[in-house]
Structure formats: structure tokens, C-alpha cells
């Protein structure tokens, strides 16, 4: 737990922390630049502790995650809007994804370097 006088973060917010004891935390490679973090709800029983422009910090309780593991979120309209319009987020629609609520479509969203994206030649089924 931080002690002393707590100032404002880079976004002008004065944040508070709840002492939950020793917990595992996970850094997600997406942040406010990519998605409206306040519009995210983790699917698993994780808690969003905070975020920066390019990372989200999760309290993952006692779950053991390793680099490359998938973390899923429910997204409200604002989160989906920002993610879908961000040039830094790669989008893939998951065809035939099972859901009981038709308005909840499933997408794979990821960040990476432009070089990691497949070229049109690599995507072509003819090659």
C-alpha cells in the first residue's frame, strides 16, 4: 500500500487503493489509448486496479497467468467504439461464436507491431 501524500496520476485523477493483502497482479498490454477502460468488465473474477495509456493492471487474485495468456473482457459501447476505431488494435470477428445475447458479438482484439500483421499475400488462400 502506498503511504504518505498521494498526488494525481498522469490523467489528473487522484486514485485510492484498497488493501486486499498480497495478491497476484497482471499487466495487460492495452490501455486508455486503445480502449475505454471504464467500459471493460473482466469475464473471469478479476478486478481492474488501474490503467495507463498503454497498460491495464489487473488483480487476478490467485490465478497464475503467463505471458501470452488470453484475458477476456465484456465491453460496453464506449469500450467497443474506442477499440474498433483505434489504429493500434487489430480486430478479428469470430464467426459462429456462441452467445445467448445476439447483441454481444465476439471479436479478438490485440495489439502488436505493424510488422506482425499478415500481409495481403500471406492472408490470401490461393498462396
Tab-separated table of C-alpha atoms in Angstrom:
chain	number	residue	atom	x	y	z
A	1	UNK	CA	0.000	0.000	0.000
A	2	UNK	CA	1.276	3.462	-0.805
A	3	UNK	CA	1.827	5.745	2.147
A	4	UNK	CA	2.226	9.483	2.527
A	5	UNK	CA	0.566	12.110	0.387
A	6	UNK	CA	-0.843	10.695	-2.832
A	7	UNK	CA	-0.806	13.054	-5.792
A	8	UNK	CA	-2.656	12.905	-9.086
A	9	UNK	CA	-1.858	10.433	-11.834
A	10	UNK	CA	-0.995	11.328	-15.445
A	11	UNK	CA	-4.698	11.788	-16.198
A	12	UNK	CA	-5.312	14.278	-13.386
A	13	UNK	CA	-7.111	11.760	-11.185
A	14	UNK	CA	-6.421	11.193	-7.501
A	15	UNK	CA	-6.713	7.447	-7.091
A	16	UNK	CA	-7.259	5.461	-3.918
A	17	UNK	CA	-6.231	1.910	-3.166
A	18	UNK	CA	-7.970	-0.823	-1.176
A	19	UNK	CA	-5.719	-3.076	0.891
A	20	UNK	CA	-6.566	-6.577	-0.339
A	21	UNK	CA	-3.427	-8.185	1.109
A	22	UNK	CA	-0.846	-9.980	-1.004
A	23	UNK	CA	-2.358	-10.625	-4.431
A	24	UNK	CA	-1.221	-11.585	-7.906
A	25	UNK	CA	-1.341	-8.783	-10.431
A	26	UNK	CA	-1.237	-8.963	-14.188
A	27	UNK	CA	-0.241	-6.330	-16.719
A	28	UNK	CA	-2.374	-6.351	-19.874
A	29	UNK	CA	-0.855	-4.819	-22.994
A	30	UNK	CA	-3.754	-2.488	-23.730
A	31	UNK	CA	-4.666	0.804	-22.140
A	32	UNK	CA	-6.616	4.026	-22.417
A	33	UNK	CA	-5.106	4.713	-25.827
A	34	UNK	CA	-6.723	1.512	-27.115
A	35	UNK	CA	-9.972	1.089	-25.192
A	36	UNK	CA	-12.251	2.887	-22.732
A	37	UNK	CA	-11.033	1.024	-19.642
A	38	UNK	CA	-14.051	2.056	-17.550
A	39	UNK	CA	-16.199	0.173	-20.082
A	40	UNK	CA	-14.413	-3.145	-19.524
A	41	UNK	CA	-15.563	-5.929	-17.210
A	42	UNK	CA	-13.273	-8.960	-16.911
A	43	UNK	CA	-15.026	-12.240	-17.731
A	44	UNK	CA	-13.061	-14.057	-15.021
A	45	UNK	CA	-13.341	-12.850	-11.410
A	46	UNK	CA	-10.529	-10.323	-11.829
A	47	UNK	CA	-10.576	-6.685	-10.756
A	48	UNK	CA	-9.190	-3.747	-12.775
A	49	UNK	CA	-6.883	-1.891	-10.384
A	50	UNK	CA	-5.853	0.877	-12.751
A	51	UNK	CA	-4.518	1.741	-16.167
A	52	UNK	CA	-2.101	3.919	-18.067
A	53	UNK	CA	-2.206	4.968	-21.690
A	54	UNK	CA	-0.858	1.581	-22.806
A	55	UNK	CA	-1.404	-0.916	-19.945
A	56	UNK	CA	-4.138	-2.215	-17.656
A	57	UNK	CA	-3.297	-3.611	-14.222
A	58	UNK	CA	-5.489	-6.468	-13.009
A	59	UNK	CA	-5.851	-8.045	-9.585
A	60	UNK	CA	-6.004	-11.675	-10.699
A	61	UNK	CA	-6.489	-12.943	-7.143
A	62	UNK	CA	-4.555	-16.230	-7.072
A	63	UNK	CA	-4.807	-17.077	-10.776
A	64	UNK	CA	-1.459	-17.848	-12.367
A	65	UNK	CA	-1.154	-16.269	-15.808
A	66	UNK	CA	1.906	-16.386	-18.034
A	67	UNK	CA	2.890	-14.046	-20.877
A	68	UNK	CA	0.693	-14.712	-23.885
A	69	UNK	CA	-2.324	-15.967	-21.901
A	70	UNK	CA	-5.687	-14.657	-23.060
A	71	UNK	CA	-7.672	-12.362	-20.777
A	72	UNK	CA	-11.278	-11.766	-21.837
A	73	UNK	CA	-13.439	-8.736	-21.124
A	74	UNK	CA	-17.048	-7.762	-21.659
A	75	UNK	CA	-17.134	-4.368	-23.371
A	76	UNK	CA	-19.765	-1.661	-23.210
A	77	UNK	CA	-20.465	0.589	-26.189
A	78	UNK	CA	-17.762	3.148	-25.335
A	79	UNK	CA	-15.077	0.489	-24.905
A	80	UNK	CA	-16.058	-1.201	-28.175
A	81	UNK	CA	-16.176	2.126	-30.024
A	82	UNK	CA	-12.682	3.134	-28.947
A	83	UNK	CA	-11.222	-0.328	-29.634
A	84	UNK	CA	-12.826	-0.601	-33.070
A	85	UNK	CA	-11.678	2.855	-34.160
A	86	UNK	CA	-8.126	2.582	-32.794
A	87	UNK	CA	-5.474	2.025	-35.466
A	88	UNK	CA	-3.356	0.260	-32.818
A	89	UNK	CA	-5.874	-2.536	-32.154
A	90	UNK	CA	-6.166	-5.415	-34.622
A	91	UNK	CA	-9.687	-6.755	-34.989
A	92	UNK	CA	-10.905	-10.227	-35.973
A	93	UNK	CA	-14.594	-11.120	-35.945
A	94	UNK	CA	-15.188	-14.624	-34.565
A	95	UNK	CA	-17.725	-16.230	-36.906
A	96	UNK	CA	-20.280	-18.527	-35.306
A	97	UNK	CA	-19.395	-17.514	-31.755
A	98	UNK	CA	-21.989	-18.926	-29.399
A	99	UNK	CA	-23.795	-16.316	-27.320
A	100	UNK	CA	-27.222	-16.210	-25.720
A	101	UNK	CA	-27.474	-12.477	-26.305
A	102	UNK	CA	-27.420	-11.569	-30.013
A	103	UNK	CA	-26.075	-8.053	-29.415
A	104	UNK	CA	-22.955	-9.456	-27.728
A	105	UNK	CA	-20.752	-10.239	-30.691
A	106	UNK	CA	-17.291	-11.633	-30.148
A	107	UNK	CA	-14.115	-10.095	-31.514
A	108	UNK	CA	-10.459	-10.830	-30.952
A	109	UNK	CA	-8.658	-7.596	-30.179
A	110	UNK	CA	-4.895	-7.474	-29.936
A	111	UNK	CA	-2.023	-5.049	-30.012
A	112	UNK	CA	1.276	-5.575	-31.732
A	113	UNK	CA	3.656	-4.102	-34.187
A	114	UNK	CA	2.628	-3.375	-37.716
A	115	UNK	CA	5.244	-5.890	-38.885
A	116	UNK	CA	3.432	-8.712	-37.042
A	117	UNK	CA	0.264	-8.222	-39.078
A	118	UNK	CA	-0.071	-10.583	-42.076
A	119	UNK	CA	0.307	-9.008	-45.482
A	120	UNK	CA	-2.422	-9.359	-48.106
A	121	UNK	CA	-0.274	-12.004	-49.838
A	122	UNK	CA	0.036	-14.016	-46.610
A	123	UNK	CA	-3.730	-13.802	-45.992
A	124	UNK	CA	-4.645	-14.984	-49.463
A	125	UNK	CA	-5.982	-18.597	-49.530
A	126	UNK	CA	-4.600	-19.042	-53.066
A	127	UNK	CA	-0.983	-18.952	-51.802
